[in-house]
Amino acid sequence: MLSWLRSAVREADDVKQIALSGNRIGVLKGDGDARVKEGGLSATWVREADNVIELALS
């Protein structure tokens, strides 16, 4: 197993796309929901939109 993989944290399932910007992470789920969280790994996901085709953060 790769050494970096041992410390990886699963943040979301059924992810179609990810976007990163500073301390924010966004995911586009397979069902079209766009979710974003800001801060540490324990921050809460916020559902921003549904029926999303492509995700970008700035």
CSV table of C-alpha atoms in Angstrom, one decimal:
chain,number,residue,atom,x,y,z
A,1,MET,CA,0.0,0.0,0.0
A,2,LEU,CA,1.2,3.5,-0.8
A,3,SER,CA,2.3,5.3,2.4
A,4,TRP,CA,0.2,8.4,1.7
A,5,LEU,CA,-2.9,6.2,1.2
A,6,ARG,CA,-2.7,4.9,4.8
A,7,SER,CA,-3.4,8.4,6.1
A,8,ALA,CA,-6.1,9.3,3.5
A,9,VAL,CA,-9.5,10.4,4.8
A,10,ARG,CA,-12.6,9.5,2.9
A,11,GLU,CA,-14.6,12.7,2.6
A,12,ALA,CA,-17.5,11.7,0.3
A,13,ASP,CA,-18.9,8.8,-1.7
A,14,ASP,CA,-20.3,8.6,-5.2
A,15,VAL,CA,-18.2,11.6,-6.3
A,16,LYS,CA,-18.2,12.6,-10.0
A,17,GLN,CA,-15.9,15.6,-9.7
A,18,ILE,CA,-13.9,17.5,-7.1
A,19,ALA,CA,-12.8,21.1,-6.9
A,20,LEU,CA,-10.3,22.7,-4.5
A,21,SER,CA,-9.7,26.4,-3.6
A,22,GLY,CA,-7.7,27.4,-0.6
A,23,ASN,CA,-9.3,25.7,2.4
A,24,ARG,CA,-12.5,24.8,0.5
A,25,ILE,CA,-13.4,21.5,-1.1
A,26,GLY,CA,-16.3,21.0,-3.4
A,27,VAL,CA,-17.8,17.7,-4.7
A,28,LEU,CA,-20.2,17.0,-7.5
A,29,LYS,CA,-22.1,13.9,-6.5
A,30,GLY,CA,-23.3,11.3,-9.0
A,31,ASP,CA,-26.9,12.5,-8.5
A,32,GLY,CA,-26.0,16.1,-9.5
A,33,ASP,CA,-25.8,17.6,-6.0
A,34,ALA,CA,-23.0,20.1,-5.5
A,35,ARG,CA,-21.7,20.2,-1.9
A,36,VAL,CA,-19.0,22.4,-0.5
A,37,LYS,CA,-17.2,22.7,2.8
A,38,GLU,CA,-14.7,25.2,4.2
A,39,GLY,CA,-12.2,24.6,6.9
A,40,GLY,CA,-10.9,21.3,8.4
A,41,LEU,CA,-11.8,17.8,7.6
A,42,SER,CA,-14.6,17.8,10.2
A,43,ALA,CA,-16.4,20.8,8.7
A,44,THR,CA,-20.0,20.2,7.6
A,45,TRP,CA,-20.9,19.7,4.0
A,46,VAL,CA,-23.3,22.4,2.6
A,47,ARG,CA,-25.5,21.5,-0.3
A,48,GLU,CA,-25.2,24.4,-2.7
A,49,ALA,CA,-27.2,23.3,-5.7
A,50,ASP,CA,-28.8,20.3,-7.5
A,51,ASN,CA,-28.9,19.2,-11.1
A,52,VAL,CA,-25.3,20.5,-11.5
A,53,ILE,CA,-23.3,19.4,-14.6
A,54,GLU,CA,-19.9,20.9,-13.7
A,55,LEU,CA,-18.4,22.3,-10.5
A,56,ALA,CA,-15.8,25.1,-10.1
A,57,LEU,CA,-14.6,27.0,-7.0
A,58,SER,CA,-12.8,30.4,-6.9
